[in-house]
CSV table of N, CA and C in Angstrom, one decimal:
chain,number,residue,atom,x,y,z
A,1,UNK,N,-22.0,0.4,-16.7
A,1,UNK,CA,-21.9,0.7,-15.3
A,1,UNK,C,-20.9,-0.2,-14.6
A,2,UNK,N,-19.6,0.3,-14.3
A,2,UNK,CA,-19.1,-0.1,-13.5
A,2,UNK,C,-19.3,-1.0,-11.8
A,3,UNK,N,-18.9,-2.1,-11.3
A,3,UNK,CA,-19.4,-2.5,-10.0
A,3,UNK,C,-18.5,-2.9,-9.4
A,4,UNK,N,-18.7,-2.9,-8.4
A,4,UNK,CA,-17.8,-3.1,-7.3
A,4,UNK,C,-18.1,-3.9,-6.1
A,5,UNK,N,-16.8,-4.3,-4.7
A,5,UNK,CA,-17.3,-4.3,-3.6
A,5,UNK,C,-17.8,-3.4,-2.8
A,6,UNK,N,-17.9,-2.7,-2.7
A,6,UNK,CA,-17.7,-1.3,-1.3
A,6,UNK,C,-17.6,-1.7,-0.3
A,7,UNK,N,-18.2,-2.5,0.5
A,7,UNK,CA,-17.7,-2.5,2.3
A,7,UNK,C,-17.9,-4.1,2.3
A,8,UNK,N,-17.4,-4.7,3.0
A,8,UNK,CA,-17.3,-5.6,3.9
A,8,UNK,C,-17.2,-5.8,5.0
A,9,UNK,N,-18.6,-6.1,6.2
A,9,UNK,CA,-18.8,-6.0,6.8
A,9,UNK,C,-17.8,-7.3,8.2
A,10,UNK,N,-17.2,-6.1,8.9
A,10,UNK,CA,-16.5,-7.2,10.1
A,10,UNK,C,-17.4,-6.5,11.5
A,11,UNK,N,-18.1,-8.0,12.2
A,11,UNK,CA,-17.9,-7.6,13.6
A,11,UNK,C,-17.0,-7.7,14.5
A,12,UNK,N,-17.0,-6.4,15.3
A,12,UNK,CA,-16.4,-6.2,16.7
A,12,UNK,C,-16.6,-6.2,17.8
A,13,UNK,N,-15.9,-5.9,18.8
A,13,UNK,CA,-16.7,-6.3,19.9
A,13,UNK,C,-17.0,-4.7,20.7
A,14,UNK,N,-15.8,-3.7,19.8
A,14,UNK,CA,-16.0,-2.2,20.2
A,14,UNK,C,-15.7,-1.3,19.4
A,15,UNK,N,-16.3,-0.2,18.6
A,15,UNK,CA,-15.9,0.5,18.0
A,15,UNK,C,-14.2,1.1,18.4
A,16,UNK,N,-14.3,1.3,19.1
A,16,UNK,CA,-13.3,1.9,19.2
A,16,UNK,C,-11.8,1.2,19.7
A,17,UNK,N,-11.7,0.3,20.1
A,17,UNK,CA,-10.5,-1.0,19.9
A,17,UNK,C,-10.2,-1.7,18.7
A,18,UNK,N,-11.9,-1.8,17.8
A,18,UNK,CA,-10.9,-2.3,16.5
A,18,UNK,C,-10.2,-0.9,15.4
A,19,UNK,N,-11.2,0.4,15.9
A,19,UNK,CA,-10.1,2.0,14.9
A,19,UNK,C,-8.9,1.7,15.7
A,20,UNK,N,-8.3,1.4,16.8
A,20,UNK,CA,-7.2,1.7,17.4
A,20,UNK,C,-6.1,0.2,16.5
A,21,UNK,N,-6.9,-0.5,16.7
A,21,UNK,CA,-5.7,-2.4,16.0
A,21,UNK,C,-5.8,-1.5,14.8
A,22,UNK,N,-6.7,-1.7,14.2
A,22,UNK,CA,-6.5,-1.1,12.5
A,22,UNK,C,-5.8,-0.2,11.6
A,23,UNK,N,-5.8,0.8,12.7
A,23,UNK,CA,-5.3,2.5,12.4
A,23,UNK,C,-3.9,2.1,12.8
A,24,UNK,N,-3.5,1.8,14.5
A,24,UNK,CA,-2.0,2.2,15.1
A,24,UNK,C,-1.5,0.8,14.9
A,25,UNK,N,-1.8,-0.3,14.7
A,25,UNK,CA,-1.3,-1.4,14.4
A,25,UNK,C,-1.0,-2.3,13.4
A,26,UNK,N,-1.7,-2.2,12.4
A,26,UNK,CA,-2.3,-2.5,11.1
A,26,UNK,C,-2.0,-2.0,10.2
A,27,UNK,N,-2.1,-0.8,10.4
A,27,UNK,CA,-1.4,0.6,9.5
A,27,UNK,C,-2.8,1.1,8.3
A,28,UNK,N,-3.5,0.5,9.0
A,28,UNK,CA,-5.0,1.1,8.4
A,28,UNK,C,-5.4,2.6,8.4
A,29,UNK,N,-6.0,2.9,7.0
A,29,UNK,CA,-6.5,4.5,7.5
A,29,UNK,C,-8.2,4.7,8.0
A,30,UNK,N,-8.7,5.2,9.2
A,30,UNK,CA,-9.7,5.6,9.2
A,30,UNK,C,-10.4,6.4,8.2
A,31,UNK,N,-11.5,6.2,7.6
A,31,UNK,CA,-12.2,6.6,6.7
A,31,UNK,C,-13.2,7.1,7.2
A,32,UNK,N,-14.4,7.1,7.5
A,32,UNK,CA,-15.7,7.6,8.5
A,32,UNK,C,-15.7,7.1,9.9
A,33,UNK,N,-16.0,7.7,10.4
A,33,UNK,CA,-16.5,7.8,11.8
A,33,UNK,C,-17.8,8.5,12.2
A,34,UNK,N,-18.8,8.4,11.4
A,34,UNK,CA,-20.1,9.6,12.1
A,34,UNK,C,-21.2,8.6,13.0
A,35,UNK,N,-20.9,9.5,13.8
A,35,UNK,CA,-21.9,9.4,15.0
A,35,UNK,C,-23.4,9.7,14.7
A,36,UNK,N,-24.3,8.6,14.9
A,36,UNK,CA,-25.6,9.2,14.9
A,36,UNK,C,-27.0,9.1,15.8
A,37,UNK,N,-25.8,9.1,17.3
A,37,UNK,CA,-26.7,9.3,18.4
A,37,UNK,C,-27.2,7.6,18.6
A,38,UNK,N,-27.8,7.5,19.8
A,38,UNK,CA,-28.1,6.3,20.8
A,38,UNK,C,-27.1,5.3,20.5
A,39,UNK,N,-25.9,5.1,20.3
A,39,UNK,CA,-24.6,4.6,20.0
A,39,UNK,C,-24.7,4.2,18.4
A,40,UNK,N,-25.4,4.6,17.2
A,40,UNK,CA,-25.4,4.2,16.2
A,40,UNK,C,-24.0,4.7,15.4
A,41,UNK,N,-23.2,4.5,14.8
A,41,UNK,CA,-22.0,4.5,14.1
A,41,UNK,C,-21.8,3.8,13.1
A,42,UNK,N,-21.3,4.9,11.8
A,42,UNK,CA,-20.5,4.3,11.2
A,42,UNK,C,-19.4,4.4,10.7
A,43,UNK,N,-18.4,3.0,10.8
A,43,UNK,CA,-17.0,3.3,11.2
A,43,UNK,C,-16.1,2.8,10.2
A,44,UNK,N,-15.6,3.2,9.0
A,44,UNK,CA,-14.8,2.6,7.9
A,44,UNK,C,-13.4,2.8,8.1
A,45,UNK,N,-12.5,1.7,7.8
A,45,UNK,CA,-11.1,1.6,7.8
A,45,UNK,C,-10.7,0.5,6.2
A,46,UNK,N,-9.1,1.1,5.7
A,46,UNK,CA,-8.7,0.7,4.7
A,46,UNK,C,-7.6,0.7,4.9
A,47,UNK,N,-7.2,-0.3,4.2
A,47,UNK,CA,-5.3,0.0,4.1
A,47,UNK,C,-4.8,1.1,3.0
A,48,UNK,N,-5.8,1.9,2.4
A,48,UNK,CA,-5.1,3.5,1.8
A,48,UNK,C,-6.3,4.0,1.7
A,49,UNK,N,-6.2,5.6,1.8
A,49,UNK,CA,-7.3,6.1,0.9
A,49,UNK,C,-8.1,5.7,-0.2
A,50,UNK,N,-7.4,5.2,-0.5
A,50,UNK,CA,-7.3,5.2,-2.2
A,50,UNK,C,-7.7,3.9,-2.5
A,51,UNK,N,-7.7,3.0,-2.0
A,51,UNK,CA,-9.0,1.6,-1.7
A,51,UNK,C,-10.1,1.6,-2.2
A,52,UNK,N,-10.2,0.6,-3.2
A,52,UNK,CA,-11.7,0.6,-3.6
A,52,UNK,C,-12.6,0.0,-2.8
A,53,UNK,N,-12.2,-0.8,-1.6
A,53,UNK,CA,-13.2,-1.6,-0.8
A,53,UNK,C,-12.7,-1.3,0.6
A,54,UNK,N,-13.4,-0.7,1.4
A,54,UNK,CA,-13.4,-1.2,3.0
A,54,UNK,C,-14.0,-1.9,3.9
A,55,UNK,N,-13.3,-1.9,4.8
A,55,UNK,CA,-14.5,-2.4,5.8
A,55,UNK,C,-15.2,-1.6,6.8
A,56,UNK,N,-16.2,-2.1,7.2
A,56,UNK,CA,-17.5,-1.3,7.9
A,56,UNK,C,-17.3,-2.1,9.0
A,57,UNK,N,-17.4,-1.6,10.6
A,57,UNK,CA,-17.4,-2.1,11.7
A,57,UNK,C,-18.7,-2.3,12.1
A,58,UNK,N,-19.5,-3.6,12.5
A,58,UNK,CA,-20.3,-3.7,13.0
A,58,UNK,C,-20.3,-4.1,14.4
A,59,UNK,N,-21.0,-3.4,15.5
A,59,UNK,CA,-20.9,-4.2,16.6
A,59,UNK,C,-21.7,-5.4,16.8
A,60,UNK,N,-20.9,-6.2,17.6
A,60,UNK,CA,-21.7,-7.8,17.8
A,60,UNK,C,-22.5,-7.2,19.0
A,61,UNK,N,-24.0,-6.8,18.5
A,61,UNK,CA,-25.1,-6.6,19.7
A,61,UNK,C,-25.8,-7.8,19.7
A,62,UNK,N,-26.0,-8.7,19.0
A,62,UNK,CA,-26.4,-10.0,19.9
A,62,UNK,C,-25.9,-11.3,19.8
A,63,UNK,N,-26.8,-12.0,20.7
A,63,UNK,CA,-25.4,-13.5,20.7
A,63,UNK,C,-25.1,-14.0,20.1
A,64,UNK,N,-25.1,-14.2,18.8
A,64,UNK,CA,-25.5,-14.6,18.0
A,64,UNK,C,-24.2,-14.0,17.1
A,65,UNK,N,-24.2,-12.8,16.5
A,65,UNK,CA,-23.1,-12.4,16.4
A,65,UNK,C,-21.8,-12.1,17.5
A,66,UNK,N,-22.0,-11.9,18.6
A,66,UNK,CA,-20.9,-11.8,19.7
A,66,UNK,C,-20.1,-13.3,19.3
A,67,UNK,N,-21.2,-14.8,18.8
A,67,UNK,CA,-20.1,-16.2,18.9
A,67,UNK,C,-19.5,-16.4,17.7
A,68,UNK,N,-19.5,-15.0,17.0
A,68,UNK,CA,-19.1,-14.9,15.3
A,68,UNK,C,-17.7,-14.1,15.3
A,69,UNK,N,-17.6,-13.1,16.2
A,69,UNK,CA,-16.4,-12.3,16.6
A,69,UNK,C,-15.4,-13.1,16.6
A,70,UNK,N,-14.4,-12.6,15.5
A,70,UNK,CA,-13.3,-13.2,15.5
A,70,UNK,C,-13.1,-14.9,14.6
A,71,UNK,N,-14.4,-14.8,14.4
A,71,UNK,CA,-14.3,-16.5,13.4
A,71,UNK,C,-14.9,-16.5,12.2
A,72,UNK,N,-15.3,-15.0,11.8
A,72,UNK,CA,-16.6,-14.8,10.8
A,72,UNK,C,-16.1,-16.1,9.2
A,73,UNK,N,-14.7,-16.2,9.1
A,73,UNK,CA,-13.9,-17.1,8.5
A,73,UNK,C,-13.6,-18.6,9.0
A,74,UNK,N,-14.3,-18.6,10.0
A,74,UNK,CA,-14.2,-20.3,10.4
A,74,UNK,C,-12.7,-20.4,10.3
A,75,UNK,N,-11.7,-19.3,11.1
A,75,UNK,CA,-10.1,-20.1,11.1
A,75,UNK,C,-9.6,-19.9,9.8
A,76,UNK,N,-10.0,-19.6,8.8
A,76,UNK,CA,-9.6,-19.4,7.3
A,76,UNK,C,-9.4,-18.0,7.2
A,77,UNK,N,-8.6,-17.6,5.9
A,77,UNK,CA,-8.0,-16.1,5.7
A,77,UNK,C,-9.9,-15.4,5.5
A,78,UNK,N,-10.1,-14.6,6.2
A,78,UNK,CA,-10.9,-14.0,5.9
A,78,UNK,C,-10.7,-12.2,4.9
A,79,UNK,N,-10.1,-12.0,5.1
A,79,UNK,CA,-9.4,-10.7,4.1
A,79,UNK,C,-8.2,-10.8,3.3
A,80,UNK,N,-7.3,-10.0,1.9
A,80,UNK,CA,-6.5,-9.8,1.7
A,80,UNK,C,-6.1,-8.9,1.6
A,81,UNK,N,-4.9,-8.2,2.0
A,81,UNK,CA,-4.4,-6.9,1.7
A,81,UNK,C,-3.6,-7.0,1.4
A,82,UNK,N,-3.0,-6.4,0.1
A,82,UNK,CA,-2.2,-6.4,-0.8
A,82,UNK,C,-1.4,-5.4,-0.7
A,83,UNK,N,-0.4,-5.4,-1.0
A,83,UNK,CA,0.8,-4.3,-0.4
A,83,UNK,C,1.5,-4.0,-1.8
A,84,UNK,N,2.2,-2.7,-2.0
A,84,UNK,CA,3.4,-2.9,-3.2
A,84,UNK,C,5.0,-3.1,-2.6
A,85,UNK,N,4.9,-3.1,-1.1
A,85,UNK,CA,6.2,-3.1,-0.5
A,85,UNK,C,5.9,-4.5,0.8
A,86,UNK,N,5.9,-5.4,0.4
A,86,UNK,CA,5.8,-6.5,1.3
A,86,UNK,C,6.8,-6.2,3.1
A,87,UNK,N,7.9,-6.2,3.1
A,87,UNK,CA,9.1,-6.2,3.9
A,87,UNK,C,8.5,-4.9,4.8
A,88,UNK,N,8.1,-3.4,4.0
A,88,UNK,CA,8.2,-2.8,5.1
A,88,UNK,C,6.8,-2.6,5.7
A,89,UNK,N,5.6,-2.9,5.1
A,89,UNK,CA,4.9,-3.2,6.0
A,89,UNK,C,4.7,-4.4,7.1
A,90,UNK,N,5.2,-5.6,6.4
A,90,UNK,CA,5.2,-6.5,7.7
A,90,UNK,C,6.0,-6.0,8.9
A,91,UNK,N,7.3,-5.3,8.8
A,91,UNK,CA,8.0,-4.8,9.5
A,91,UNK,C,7.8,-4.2,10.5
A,92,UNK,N,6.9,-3.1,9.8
A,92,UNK,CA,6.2,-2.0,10.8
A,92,UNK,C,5.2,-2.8,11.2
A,93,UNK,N,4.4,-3.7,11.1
A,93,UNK,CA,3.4,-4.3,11.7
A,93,UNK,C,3.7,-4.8,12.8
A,94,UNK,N,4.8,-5.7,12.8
A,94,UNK,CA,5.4,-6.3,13.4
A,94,UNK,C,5.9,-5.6,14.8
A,95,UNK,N,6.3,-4.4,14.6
A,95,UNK,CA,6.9,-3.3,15.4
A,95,UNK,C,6.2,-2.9,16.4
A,96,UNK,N,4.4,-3.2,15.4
A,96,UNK,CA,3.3,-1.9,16.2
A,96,UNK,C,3.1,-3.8,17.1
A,97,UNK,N,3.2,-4.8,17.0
A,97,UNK,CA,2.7,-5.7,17.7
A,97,UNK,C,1.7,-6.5,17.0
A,98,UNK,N,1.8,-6.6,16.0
A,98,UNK,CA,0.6,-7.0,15.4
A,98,UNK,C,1.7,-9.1,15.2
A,99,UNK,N,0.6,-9.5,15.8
A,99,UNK,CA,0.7,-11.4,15.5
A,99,UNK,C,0.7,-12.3,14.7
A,100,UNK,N,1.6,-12.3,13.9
A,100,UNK,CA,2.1,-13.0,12.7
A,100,UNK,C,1.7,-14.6,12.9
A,101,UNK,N,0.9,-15.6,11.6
A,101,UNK,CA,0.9,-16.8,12.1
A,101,UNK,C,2.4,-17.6,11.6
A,102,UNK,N,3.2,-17.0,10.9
A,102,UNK,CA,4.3,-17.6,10.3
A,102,UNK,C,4.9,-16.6,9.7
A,103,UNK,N,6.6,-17.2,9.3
A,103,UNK,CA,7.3,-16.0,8.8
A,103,UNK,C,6.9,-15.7,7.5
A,104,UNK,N,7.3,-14.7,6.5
A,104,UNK,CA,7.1,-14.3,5.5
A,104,UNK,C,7.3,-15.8,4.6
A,105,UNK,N,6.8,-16.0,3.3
A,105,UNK,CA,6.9,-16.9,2.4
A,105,UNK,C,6.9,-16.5,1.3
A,106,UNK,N,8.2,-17.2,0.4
A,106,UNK,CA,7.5,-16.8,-1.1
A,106,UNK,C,6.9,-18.0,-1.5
A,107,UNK,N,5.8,-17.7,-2.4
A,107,UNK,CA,5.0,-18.6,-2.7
A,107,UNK,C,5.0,-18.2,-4.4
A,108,UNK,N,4.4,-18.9,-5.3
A,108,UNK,CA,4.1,-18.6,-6.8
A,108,UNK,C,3.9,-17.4,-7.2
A,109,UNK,N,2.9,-16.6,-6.3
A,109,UNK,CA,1.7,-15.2,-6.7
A,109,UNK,C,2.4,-14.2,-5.7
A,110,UNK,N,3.5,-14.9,-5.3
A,110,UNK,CA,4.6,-13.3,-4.9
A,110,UNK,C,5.0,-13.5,-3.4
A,111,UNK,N,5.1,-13.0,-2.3
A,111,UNK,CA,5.3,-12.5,-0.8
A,111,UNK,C,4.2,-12.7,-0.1
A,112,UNK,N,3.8,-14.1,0.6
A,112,UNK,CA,3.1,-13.8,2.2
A,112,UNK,C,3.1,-13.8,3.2
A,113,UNK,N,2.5,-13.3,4.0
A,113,UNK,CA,2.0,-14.3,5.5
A,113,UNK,C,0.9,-13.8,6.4
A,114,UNK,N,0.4,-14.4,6.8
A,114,UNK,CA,-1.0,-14.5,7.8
A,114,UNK,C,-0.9,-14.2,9.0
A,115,UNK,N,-1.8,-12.9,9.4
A,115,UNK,CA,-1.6,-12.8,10.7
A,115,UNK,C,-2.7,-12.2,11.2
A,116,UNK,N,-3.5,-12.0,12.3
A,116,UNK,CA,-4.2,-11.8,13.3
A,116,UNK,C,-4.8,-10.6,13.6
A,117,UNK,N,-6.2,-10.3,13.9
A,117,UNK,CA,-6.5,-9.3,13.7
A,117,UNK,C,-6.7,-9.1,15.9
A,118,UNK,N,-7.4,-7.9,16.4
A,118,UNK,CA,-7.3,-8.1,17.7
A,118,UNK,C,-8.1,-9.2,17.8
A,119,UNK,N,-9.5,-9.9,17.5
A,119,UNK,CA,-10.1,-10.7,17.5
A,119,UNK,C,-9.9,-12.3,17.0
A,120,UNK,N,-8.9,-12.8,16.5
A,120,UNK,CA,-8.2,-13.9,15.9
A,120,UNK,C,-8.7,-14.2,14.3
A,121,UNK,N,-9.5,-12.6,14.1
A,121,UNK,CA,-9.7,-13.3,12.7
A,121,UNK,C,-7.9,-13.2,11.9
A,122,UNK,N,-8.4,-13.8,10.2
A,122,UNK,CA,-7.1,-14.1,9.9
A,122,UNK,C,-6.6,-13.2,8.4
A,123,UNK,N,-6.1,-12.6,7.9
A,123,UNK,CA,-6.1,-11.8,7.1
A,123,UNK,C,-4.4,-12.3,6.6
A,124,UNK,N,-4.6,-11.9,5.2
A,124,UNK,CA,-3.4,-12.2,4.4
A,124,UNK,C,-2.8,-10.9,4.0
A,125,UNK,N,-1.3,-10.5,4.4
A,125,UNK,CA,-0.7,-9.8,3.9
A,125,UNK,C,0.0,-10.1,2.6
A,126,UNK,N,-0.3,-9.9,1.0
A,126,UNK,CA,0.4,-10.4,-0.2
A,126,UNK,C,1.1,-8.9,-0.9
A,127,UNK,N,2.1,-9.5,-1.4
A,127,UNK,CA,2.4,-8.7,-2.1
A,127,UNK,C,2.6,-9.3,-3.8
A,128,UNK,N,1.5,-9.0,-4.8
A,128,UNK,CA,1.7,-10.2,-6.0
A,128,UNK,C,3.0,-10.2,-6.6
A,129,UNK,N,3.4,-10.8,-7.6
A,129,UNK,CA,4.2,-10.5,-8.3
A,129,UNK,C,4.0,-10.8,-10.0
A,130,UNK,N,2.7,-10.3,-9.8
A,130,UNK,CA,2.4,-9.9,-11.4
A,130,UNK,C,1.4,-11.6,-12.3
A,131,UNK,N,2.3,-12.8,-11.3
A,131,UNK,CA,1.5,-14.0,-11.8
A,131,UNK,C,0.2,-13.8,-12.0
């Protein structure tokens, strides 16, 4: 029996502002959206179809998680997404407005850089290089 991740859970502060960073900014693809009445939702985004793991949007409905928004990583990379074309999606990210913590780097394990989600979490854009 094969195993896996499947979702990893991020809170937000609104459904619908983090589909918009993720999808038009991000370059994320919307995966579910079903509605199931008294605002219950569930809302998946990936960087392709074709992703074995996404993420599930949770809203921050109490305080508790609302002081977690955006730090669920304590300031540290909390995601990685892996690219096979480093240059043109930073590019376009860049384009759509998305907030870079520094310029691109080569490092040992290929192409990175860190940047920002609408919430300040921190996500790695890599592209490996086989290391």
């Amino acid at each position: 029996m094969q195993k896996k991740i499947g979702h990893v859970t991020l809170l937000v502060k609104n459904f619908d502002e983090a589909i918009e960073f993720y999808t038009e900014k991000a370059g994320f693809v919307l995966l579910t959206d079903n509605h199931f009445g008294n605002g219950m939702r569930w809302v998946t985004v990936a960087p392709s179809k074709d992703a074995q793991t996404a993420i599930v949007f949770v809203v921050a409905d109490t305080e508790a998680k609302q002081d977690r928004v955006g730090t669920q990583a304590a300031n540290h990379v909390f995601l990685v997404v892996q690219t096979g074309d480093f240059y043109r999606d930073y590019e376009q990210m860049k384009a759509n407005g998305v907030h870079f913590l520094s310029e691109p780097k080569e490092v040992p394990w290929g192409i990175e850089a860190v940047f920002e989600d609408l919430y300040g979490n921190r996500l790695d854009l890599v592209q490996h290089n086989g290391f």
